[in-house]
mmCIF file of C-alpha atoms in Angstrom:
data_model
loop_
_atom_site.group_PDB
_atom_site.id
_atom_site.type_symbol
_atom_site.label_atom_id
_atom_site.label_comp_id
_atom_site.label_asym_id
_atom_site.label_seq_id
_atom_site.Cartn_x
_atom_site.Cartn_y
_atom_site.Cartn_z
ATOM 1 C CA MET A 1 0.000 0.000 0.000
ATOM 2 C CA THR A 2 1.413 3.381 -1.006
ATOM 3 C CA SER A 3 1.768 6.198 1.556
ATOM 4 C CA ARG A 4 1.865 8.933 -1.064
ATOM 5 C CA ARG A 5 -0.706 11.694 -0.664
ATOM 6 C CA PHE A 6 -3.326 12.376 -3.292
ATOM 7 C CA PRO A 7 -2.088 15.376 -5.356
ATOM 8 C CA PHE A 8 -5.319 17.327 -4.936
ATOM 9 C CA ARG A 9 -3.865 20.787 -5.431
ATOM 10 C CA ARG A 10 -2.226 19.781 -8.724
ATOM 11 C CA LEU A 11 -5.466 18.624 -10.324
ATOM 12 C CA PRO A 12 -6.998 20.661 -13.169
ATOM 13 C CA ASP A 13 -9.562 23.199 -11.966
ATOM 14 C CA ASP A 14 -12.580 21.274 -13.296
ATOM 15 C CA LEU A 15 -11.528 18.118 -11.428
ATOM 16 C CA CYS A 16 -10.776 20.122 -8.274
ATOM 17 C CA LEU A 17 -14.297 21.505 -8.345
ATOM 18 C CA LYS A 18 -15.789 18.011 -8.661
ATOM 19 C CA VAL A 19 -13.759 16.822 -5.672
ATOM 20 C CA LEU A 20 -14.729 19.887 -3.619
ATOM 21 C CA ARG A 21 -18.426 19.215 -4.243
ATOM 22 C CA THR A 22 -18.091 15.798 -2.609
ATOM 23 C CA MET A 23 -16.612 17.253 0.607
ATOM 24 C CA GLU A 24 -18.341 18.162 3.856
ATOM 25 C CA HIS A 25 -18.605 21.825 4.785
ATOM 26 C CA ARG A 26 -15.758 21.612 7.307
ATOM 27 C CA GLU A 27 -13.475 20.066 4.673
ATOM 28 C CA ILE A 28 -14.375 22.720 2.117
ATOM 29 C CA ILE A 29 -13.510 25.485 4.600
ATOM 30 C CA ALA A 30 -10.226 23.742 5.473
ATOM 31 C CA SER A 31 -9.359 23.467 1.774
ATOM 32 C CA SER A 32 -9.898 27.188 1.278
ATOM 33 C CA LEU A 33 -7.138 27.871 3.816
ATOM 34 C CA THR A 34 -4.453 25.959 1.931
ATOM 35 C CA SER A 35 -3.882 28.298 -1.027
ATOM 36 C CA LYS A 36 -5.259 31.326 -2.834
ATOM 37 C CA LYS A 37 -6.122 29.116 -5.803
ATOM 38 C CA LEU A 38 -8.290 26.797 -3.711
ATOM 39 C CA LEU A 39 -9.933 29.758 -1.990
ATOM 40 C CA SER A 40 -10.892 31.077 -5.426
ATOM 41 C CA LEU A 41 -12.255 27.663 -6.450
ATOM 42 C CA VAL A 42 -14.259 27.331 -3.239
ATOM 43 C CA GLN A 43 -15.741 30.778 -3.788
ATOM 44 C CA SER A 44 -16.688 29.800 -7.354
ATOM 45 C CA LEU A 45 -18.840 26.962 -5.947
ATOM 46 C CA ASP A 46 -21.258 29.712 -4.828
ATOM 47 C CA LEU A 47 -22.362 27.688 -1.813
ATOM 48 C CA SER A 48 -25.337 29.103 0.084
ATOM 49 C CA LEU A 49 -26.185 28.973 3.777
ATOM 50 C CA ASN A 50 -29.245 29.884 5.823
ATOM 51 C CA ASN A 51 -27.655 32.220 8.317
ATOM 52 C CA ALA A 52 -24.283 33.360 9.645
ATOM 53 C CA SER A 53 -23.930 34.718 13.175
ATOM 54 C CA ILE A 54 -20.874 36.551 14.516
ATOM 55 C CA LYS A 55 -20.330 37.245 18.232
ATOM 56 C CA MET A 56 -17.626 39.630 19.376
ATOM 57 C CA LYS A 57 -16.957 39.012 23.071
ATOM 58 C CA LEU A 58 -14.324 37.429 25.332
ATOM 59 C CA LEU A 59 -14.298 34.319 23.137
ATOM 60 C CA SER A 60 -15.174 35.616 19.682
ATOM 61 C CA GLU A 61 -17.084 33.165 17.522
ATOM 62 C CA ILE A 62 -18.872 32.711 14.234
ATOM 63 C CA SER A 63 -21.356 30.022 13.258
ATOM 64 C CA PHE A 64 -22.671 28.996 9.848
ATOM 65 C CA ASP A 65 -26.127 27.455 9.611
ATOM 66 C CA PHE A 66 -26.557 25.099 6.644
ATOM 67 C CA GLY A 67 -29.893 23.719 7.779
ATOM 68 C CA ARG A 68 -29.287 20.403 9.482
ATOM 69 C CA ILE A 69 -25.580 21.144 9.881
ATOM 70 C CA THR A 70 -24.017 24.030 11.819
ATOM 71 C CA VAL A 71 -20.290 24.734 11.650
ATOM 72 C CA GLY A 72 -18.901 26.940 14.416
ATOM 73 C CA PHE A 73 -15.558 28.653 15.038
ATOM 74 C CA LYS A 74 -14.285 30.016 18.358
ATOM 75 C CA TRP A 75 -11.001 31.812 18.867
ATOM 76 C CA ARG A 76 -8.970 31.956 22.071
ATOM 77 C CA MET A 77 -6.998 35.174 22.109
ATOM 78 C CA GLY A 78 -4.367 34.346 24.742
ATOM 79 C CA LYS A 79 -2.930 31.487 26.763
ATOM 80 C CA ASN A 80 -4.510 32.860 29.923
ATOM 81 C CA GLY A 81 -7.790 33.855 28.292
ATOM 82 C CA GLU A 82 -6.865 37.492 27.699
ATOM 83 C CA GLU A 83 -9.531 39.698 26.185
ATOM 84 C CA MET A 84 -9.363 40.626 22.532
ATOM 85 C CA THR A 85 -8.214 44.218 22.108
ATOM 86 C CA SER A 86 -8.650 44.610 18.323
ATOM 87 C CA LEU A 87 -9.409 42.759 15.122
ATOM 88 C CA ASN A 88 -5.649 42.723 14.473
ATOM 89 C CA ASP A 89 -5.009 40.288 17.340
ATOM 90 C CA ILE A 90 -3.829 36.813 16.308
ATOM 91 C CA PRO A 91 -5.669 33.972 18.103
ATOM 92 C CA VAL A 92 -3.747 31.287 19.959
ATOM 93 C CA ASN A 93 -5.869 28.572 18.370
ATOM 94 C CA THR A 94 -9.157 27.923 16.606
ATOM 95 C CA ASN A 95 -11.839 25.625 17.987
ATOM 96 C CA VAL A 96 -14.098 24.165 15.293
ATOM 97 C CA SER A 97 -17.389 22.449 16.105
ATOM 98 C CA ILE A 98 -19.838 20.513 13.938
ATOM 99 C CA HIS A 99 -23.439 20.042 15.041
ATOM 100 C CA LYS A 100 -25.646 17.745 12.964
ATOM 101 C CA ASN A 101 -29.353 16.971 13.099
ATOM 102 C CA SER A 102 -30.057 13.735 11.254
ATOM 103 C CA PRO A 103 -33.393 11.968 10.687
ATOM 104 C CA SER A 104 -33.634 8.442 12.102
ATOM 105 C CA LEU A 105 -36.425 5.902 11.795
ATOM 106 C CA ASN A 106 -38.079 4.458 14.889
ATOM 107 C CA ARG A 107 -38.824 0.917 13.739
ATOM 108 C CA LEU A 108 -41.480 0.420 16.414
ATOM 109 C CA THR A 109 -43.607 3.450 15.497
ATOM 110 C CA MET A 110 -42.250 3.765 11.926
ATOM 111 C CA GLU A 111 -41.858 7.506 12.506
ATOM 112 C CA PHE A 112 -38.852 9.666 11.711
ATOM 113 C CA ARG A 113 -37.290 11.889 14.352
ATOM 114 C CA LEU A 114 -34.222 14.121 14.446
ATOM 115 C CA THR A 115 -31.162 12.985 16.376
ATOM 116 C CA SER A 116 -28.286 15.317 17.224
ATOM 117 C CA GLY A 117 -24.545 14.785 17.005
ATOM 118 C CA HIS A 118 -21.708 17.084 18.041
ATOM 119 C CA ILE A 119 -17.968 16.851 17.379
ATOM 120 C CA GLU A 120 -15.113 19.323 17.945
ATOM 121 C CA PHE A 121 -11.669 19.896 16.440
ATOM 122 C CA LYS A 122 -8.710 22.191 17.060
ATOM 123 C CA TRP A 123 -7.125 24.029 14.174
ATOM 124 C CA SER A 124 -4.036 26.213 14.144
ATOM 125 C CA ASN A 125 -4.417 29.980 13.950
ATOM 126 C CA GLN A 126 -3.128 29.892 10.323
ATOM 127 C CA ARG A 127 -1.112 32.991 11.282
ATOM 128 C CA MET A 128 -4.205 35.062 10.554
ATOM 129 C CA THR A 129 -5.619 37.870 12.660
ATOM 130 C CA LEU A 130 -9.158 37.637 13.960
ATOM 131 C CA GLY A 131 -10.266 40.153 11.327
ATOM 132 C CA GLU A 132 -8.659 38.081 8.571
ATOM 133 C CA TRP A 133 -10.423 34.956 9.855
ATOM 134 C CA ILE A 134 -13.838 36.640 9.783
ATOM 135 C CA HIS A 135 -13.256 38.172 6.349
ATOM 136 C CA HIS A 136 -12.006 34.865 4.927
ATOM 137 C CA LEU A 137 -14.878 32.744 6.257
ATOM 138 C CA CYS A 138 -17.576 35.206 5.229
ATOM 139 C CA SER A 139 -16.132 35.415 1.701
ATOM 140 C CA ILE A 140 -16.668 31.697 1.072
ATOM 141 C CA PHE A 141 -20.460 31.448 1.209
ATOM 142 C CA ARG A 142 -23.460 33.213 -0.254
ATOM 143 C CA CYS A 143 -25.734 34.310 2.567
ATOM 144 C CA GLU A 144 -28.788 36.572 2.723
ATOM 145 C CA ARG A 145 -28.591 37.148 6.483
ATOM 146 C CA TYR A 146 -25.444 37.991 8.419
ATOM 147 C CA ASP A 147 -25.999 38.825 12.093
ATOM 148 C CA ALA A 148 -23.481 40.257 14.551
ATOM 149 C CA GLU A 149 -23.510 40.635 18.327
ATOM 150 C CA PHE A 150 -21.072 43.033 20.003
ATOM 151 C CA HIS A 151 -20.267 43.023 23.720
ATOM 152 C CA ILE A 152 -18.756 46.442 24.367
ATOM 153 C CA GLY A 153 -15.716 46.351 26.610
ATOM 154 C CA LYS A 154 -14.396 43.224 24.877
ATOM 155 C CA ILE A 155 -13.209 44.872 21.654
ATOM 156 C CA ARG A 156 -11.422 47.936 20.305
ATOM 157 C CA VAL A 157 -12.196 48.761 16.673
ATOM 158 C CA ASP A 158 -12.477 51.590 14.184
ATOM 159 C CA ILE A 159 -15.076 52.156 11.479
ATOM 160 C CA GLN A 160 -12.793 51.304 8.561
ATOM 161 C CA SER A 161 -11.648 47.971 10.012
ATOM 162 C CA LEU A 162 -15.267 47.006 10.699
ATOM 163 C CA ARG A 163 -16.337 47.824 7.149
ATOM 164 C CA ASN A 164 -13.341 46.033 5.647
ATOM 165 C CA THR A 165 -13.815 42.933 7.808
ATOM 166 C CA PHE A 166 -17.533 42.313 8.111
ATOM 167 C CA PRO A 167 -20.070 41.646 5.355
ATOM 168 C CA LYS A 168 -23.212 43.774 5.199
ATOM 169 C CA LEU A 169 -25.151 42.946 8.343
ATOM 170 C CA ARG A 170 -28.905 42.441 8.430
ATOM 171 C CA GLU A 171 -29.140 42.341 12.211
ATOM 172 C CA THR A 172 -26.918 43.911 14.868
ATOM 173 C CA VAL A 173 -27.143 43.390 18.631
ATOM 174 C CA ILE A 174 -25.090 45.639 20.929
ATOM 175 C CA TYR A 175 -24.637 45.076 24.657
ATOM 176 C CA GLY A 176 -23.599 48.439 26.039
ATOM 177 C CA SER A 177 -21.116 49.590 28.622
ATOM 178 C CA LEU A 178 -21.284 52.604 30.928
ATOM 179 C CA GLU A 179 -17.511 53.070 30.877
ATOM 180 C CA PRO A 180 -16.670 56.476 29.322
ATOM 181 C CA ASN A 181 -13.924 54.947 27.164
ATOM 182 C CA ASP A 182 -16.406 52.460 25.659
ATOM 183 C CA GLN A 183 -18.987 54.997 24.468
ATOM 184 C CA ASP A 184 -16.929 55.919 21.391
ATOM 185 C CA ILE A 185 -16.787 52.223 20.426
ATOM 186 C CA GLN A 186 -20.572 51.966 20.608
ATOM 187 C CA SER A 187 -20.882 54.985 18.347
ATOM 188 C CA VAL A 188 -18.305 53.545 15.915
ATOM 189 C CA ILE A 189 -20.194 50.253 15.569
ATOM 190 C CA LEU A 190 -23.517 51.965 14.925
ATOM 191 C CA ARG A 191 -22.065 54.365 12.350
ATOM 192 C CA ALA A 192 -20.415 51.452 10.548
ATOM 193 C CA PHE A 193 -23.499 49.255 10.207
ATOM 194 C CA LEU A 194 -26.623 51.408 10.650
ATOM 195 C CA PRO A 195 -26.944 52.320 6.926
ATOM 196 C CA ASP A 196 -27.460 48.646 5.967
ATOM 197 C CA VAL A 197 -28.872 46.948 9.036
ATOM 198 C CA LYS A 198 -32.616 46.135 9.186
ATOM 199 C CA TYR A 199 -32.890 44.677 12.702
ATOM 200 C CA LEU A 200 -31.213 46.442 15.618
ATOM 201 C CA GLN A 201 -31.132 45.552 19.313
ATOM 202 C CA LEU A 202 -29.575 47.870 21.897
ATOM 203 C CA HIS A 203 -29.078 46.605 25.446
ATOM 204 C CA GLY A 204 -28.140 49.427 27.805
ATOM 205 C CA VAL A 205 -26.176 51.399 25.191
ATOM 206 C CA PRO A 206 -25.928 55.033 26.452
ATOM 207 C CA LEU A 207 -27.900 57.235 24.033
ATOM 208 C CA GLN A 208 -26.747 60.822 24.287
ATOM 209 C CA GLY A 209 -24.747 63.464 22.446
ATOM 210 C CA ASN A 210 -23.820 62.278 18.950
ATOM 211 C CA LEU A 211 -25.485 58.899 19.588
ATOM 212 C CA SER A 212 -29.137 59.490 20.458
ATOM 213 C CA ILE A 213 -32.430 57.735 19.837
ATOM 214 C CA GLN A 214 -33.157 60.420 17.231
ATOM 215 C CA HIS A 215 -30.096 59.372 15.202
ATOM 216 C CA ILE A 216 -31.242 55.757 15.290
ATOM 217 C CA GLY A 217 -34.893 56.606 14.754
ATOM 218 C CA ILE A 218 -34.377 58.194 11.334
ATOM 219 C CA ALA A 219 -32.653 55.035 10.015
ATOM 220 C CA ASN A 220 -34.743 52.849 7.710
ATOM 221 C CA LEU A 221 -35.117 49.957 10.172
ATOM 222 C CA GLU A 222 -37.652 47.166 10.020
ATOM 223 C CA GLU A 223 -37.340 46.277 13.697
ATOM 224 C CA LEU A 224 -35.846 48.011 16.747
ATOM 225 C CA LYS A 225 -35.548 46.589 20.257
ATOM 226 C CA LEU A 226 -34.473 48.808 23.156
ATOM 227 C CA CYS A 227 -33.651 47.267 26.540
ATOM 228 C CA ALA A 228 -33.034 49.033 29.853
ATOM 229 C CA TYR A 229 -33.717 52.669 28.955
ATOM 230 C CA ARG A 230 -35.366 54.556 31.804
ATOM 231 C CA ASN A 231 -35.611 58.045 30.331
ATOM 232 C CA LEU A 232 -37.333 57.600 26.974
ATOM 233 C CA LYS A 233 -39.715 60.439 26.071
ATOM 234 C CA LEU A 234 -42.560 61.087 23.636
ATOM 235 C CA ASP A 235 -40.194 62.843 21.222
ATOM 236 C CA ASP A 236 -38.099 59.651 21.072
ATOM 237 C CA LEU A 237 -41.114 57.627 19.963
ATOM 238 C CA LEU A 238 -42.116 60.166 17.338
ATOM 239 C CA THR A 239 -38.701 59.947 15.595
ATOM 240 C CA LEU A 240 -38.878 56.158 15.121
ATOM 241 C CA ASN A 241 -39.015 55.224 11.434
ATOM 242 C CA VAL A 242 -39.542 51.519 12.092
ATOM 243 C CA GLU A 243 -42.167 48.867 11.387
ATOM 244 C CA CYS A 244 -41.794 47.031 14.715
ATOM 245 C CA CYS A 245 -40.538 48.477 17.999
ATOM 246 C CA THR A 246 -40.117 46.683 21.323
ATOM 247 C CA ILE A 247 -39.128 48.580 24.478
ATOM 248 C CA VAL A 248 -38.492 46.393 27.530
ATOM 249 C CA GLU A 249 -37.111 46.961 31.008
ATOM 250 C CA SER A 250 -38.113 50.605 30.604
ATOM 251 C CA GLN A 251 -41.054 52.628 31.857
ATOM 252 C CA PHE A 252 -42.971 55.102 29.725
ATOM 253 C CA SER A 253 -45.197 57.808 31.146
ATOM 254 C CA LEU A 254 -48.861 56.985 30.607
ATOM 255 C CA ARG A 255 -49.474 60.548 29.450
ATOM 256 C CA ASP A 256 -46.670 60.347 26.867
ATOM 257 C CA LEU A 257 -48.008 57.093 25.483
ATOM 258 C CA ASN A 258 -51.532 58.520 25.398
ATOM 259 C CA ARG A 259 -50.268 61.541 23.441
ATOM 260 C CA PHE A 260 -48.415 59.205 21.075
ATOM 261 C CA PHE A 261 -51.638 57.295 20.309
ATOM 262 C CA LYS A 262 -53.464 60.579 19.686
ATOM 263 C CA LEU A 263 -50.780 61.668 17.202
ATOM 264 C CA TRP A 264 -50.943 58.246 15.515
ATOM 265 C CA ARG A 265 -54.676 58.801 15.013
ATOM 266 C CA LYS A 266 -53.777 62.050 13.228
ATOM 267 C CA GLY A 267 -51.387 60.230 10.841
ATOM 268 C CA SER A 268 -47.954 60.228 12.520
ATOM 269 C CA ASN A 269 -45.671 57.157 12.500
ATOM 270 C CA ALA A 270 -47.460 55.798 9.438
ATOM 271 C CA LYS A 271 -44.833 53.061 8.963
ATOM 272 C CA LEU A 272 -45.404 51.562 12.423
ATOM 273 C CA LYS A 273 -47.067 48.129 12.489
ATOM 274 C CA TYR A 274 -46.247 46.969 16.021
ATOM 275 C CA LEU A 275 -45.249 48.649 19.269
ATOM 276 C CA ARG A 276 -44.675 46.926 22.602
ATOM 277 C CA ALA A 277 -43.677 48.990 25.620
ATOM 278 C CA HIS A 278 -43.480 48.706 29.387
ATOM 279 C CA VAL A 279 -45.284 51.560 31.149
ATOM 280 C CA GLU A 280 -45.488 52.889 34.654
ATOM 281 C CA SER A 281 -47.816 51.118 37.104
ATOM 282 C CA ILE A 282 -51.435 51.787 36.213
ATOM 283 C CA ALA A 283 -53.669 53.196 38.921
ATOM 284 C CA ASP A 284 -56.364 54.127 36.402
ATOM 285 C CA TRP A 285 -56.555 52.345 33.041
ATOM 286 C CA ASN A 286 -58.560 55.273 31.623
ATOM 287 C CA VAL A 287 -55.536 57.609 31.737
ATOM 288 C CA LEU A 288 -53.982 55.728 28.811
ATOM 289 C CA MET A 289 -57.122 55.814 26.636
ATOM 290 C CA LYS A 290 -58.342 59.333 27.449
ATOM 291 C CA GLY A 291 -59.577 61.186 24.349
ATOM 292 C CA LEU A 292 -58.918 58.300 21.940
ATOM 293 C CA GLN A 293 -62.584 57.372 21.379
ATOM 294 C CA PRO A 294 -61.739 53.653 21.544
ATOM 295 C CA GLU A 295 -63.986 50.687 20.968
ATOM 296 C CA GLU A 296 -63.659 48.255 23.840
ATOM 297 C CA ALA A 297 -63.014 44.767 22.479
ATOM 298 C CA ARG A 298 -62.274 42.594 25.509
ATOM 299 C CA ARG A 299 -61.361 42.674 29.188
ATOM 300 C CA LEU A 300 -60.068 39.979 31.515
ATOM 301 C CA GLN A 301 -61.055 40.018 35.168
ATOM 302 C CA ALA A 302 -58.935 38.296 37.800
ATOM 303 C CA ALA A 303 -58.665 38.178 41.577
ATOM 304 C CA GLY A 304 -57.534 41.576 42.811
ATOM 305 C CA GLY A 305 -58.757 43.525 39.787
ATOM 306 C CA GLU A 306 -58.497 43.720 36.001
ATOM 307 C CA LYS A 307 -55.411 42.098 34.467
ATOM 308 C CA GLU A 308 -55.981 42.721 30.771
ATOM 309 C CA LYS A 309 -57.940 45.058 28.497
ATOM 310 C CA GLU A 310 -58.184 45.396 24.748
ATOM 311 C CA TYR A 311 -59.387 48.353 22.658
ATOM 312 C CA THR A 312 -59.583 49.282 18.985
ATOM 313 C CA ILE A 313 -58.782 52.744 17.609
ATOM 314 C CA GLN A 314 -58.720 54.182 14.078
ATOM 315 C CA ASN A 315 -56.547 56.841 12.448
ATOM 316 C CA CYS A 316 -57.396 59.535 9.929
ATOM 317 C CA TYR A 317 -56.672 57.178 7.018
ATOM 318 C CA GLY A 318 -59.206 54.624 8.201
ATOM 319 C CA ILE A 319 -56.514 52.211 9.434
ATOM 320 C CA ARG A 320 -57.456 50.361 12.598
ATOM 321 C CA ALA A 321 -55.156 49.293 15.420
ATOM 322 C CA ARG A 322 -55.635 47.116 18.483
ATOM 323 C CA ILE A 323 -54.310 48.293 21.852
ATOM 324 C CA LYS A 324 -53.800 45.549 24.402
ATOM 325 C CA MET A 325 -52.981 46.476 27.998
ATOM 326 C CA SER A 326 -51.899 43.879 30.538
ATOM 327 C CA ASN A 327 -50.710 43.838 34.142
ATOM 328 C CA ILE A 328 -49.182 40.396 34.675
ATOM 329 C CA HIS A 329 -46.580 39.467 37.289
ATOM 330 C CA LEU A 330 -46.187 43.157 38.193
ATOM 331 C CA VAL A 331 -45.098 43.987 34.620
ATOM 332 C CA VAL A 332 -47.404 46.504 32.925
ATOM 333 C CA THR A 333 -47.269 46.215 29.148
ATOM 334 C CA VAL A 334 -49.030 48.049 26.328
ATOM 335 C CA ILE A 335 -49.074 46.546 22.818
ATOM 336 C CA LEU A 336 -50.216 48.392 19.686
ATOM 337 C CA THR A 337 -50.886 46.192 16.641
ATOM 338 C CA VAL A 338 -51.845 47.904 13.390
ATOM 339 C CA SER A 339 -54.210 46.062 11.042
ATOM 340 C CA ASN A 340 -53.227 45.580 7.403
#
């Protein structure tokens, strides 16, 4: 038996492509790291994936969802688990994981069910920086939805390196930091991705100065989620150019929300289809609906008082919306759903 290796890289391009198509996703990615020629051939396969998710935190990671198979990469930035300081840091090693969901037949019931399998590998750092890793991996596949999650305080970046490294993001999640030195980073990330992003989540990101809710509100977002903002005002709501908005762990004034509904009836926020917001504790449900001329649709009585009410209002264009108010587990929530 010969011990000579198969001369894969010396094959003609058409034969290389046929061999690549028989490989698993992990093997295709590994092949792309061996030479510029093979990277070009892998890219020419035009392989698609469902979703790619990037997380920038203490252990930065990226996962590729191919349906029943997910391929993940995690990078350790130092022998003692040091934090990443920039995209130019070179990882110590690369952890690769494969998660598979495979159908199996139960011969007793003759029904198929999904079974899971998980394996892990260690790769070298390929002498590439973290930014080069992300750029390389994202260049291989065709993907409609790239998501990124940033944990501020774990990374130091500039706008140009973000734009050069990351693909166009559809969704961005930012976990904020109150440290003064981190506020510029939060602003940098938003300025880099806000023109293209459609779904944005902000968790405790300080909104002030050159990074305010008004700056975010004028962006052409489809969905915005704000978490842990205690000082949101009516003017903040009126600037939102979004279809869906969720505001949690915050408390709106009942009067501000009532004024917002009145302005919606007059035609403001025409793009809005869904709004969910926490409000201050309700002593009188009528404060929220004062002057709106609502049609009462439903109410739920429970021990200790009313727990849920539902009304219907209509704006100047004849568009109807349902307002649902609930007081469950000491969380008071108001939901506006606009009819099509």
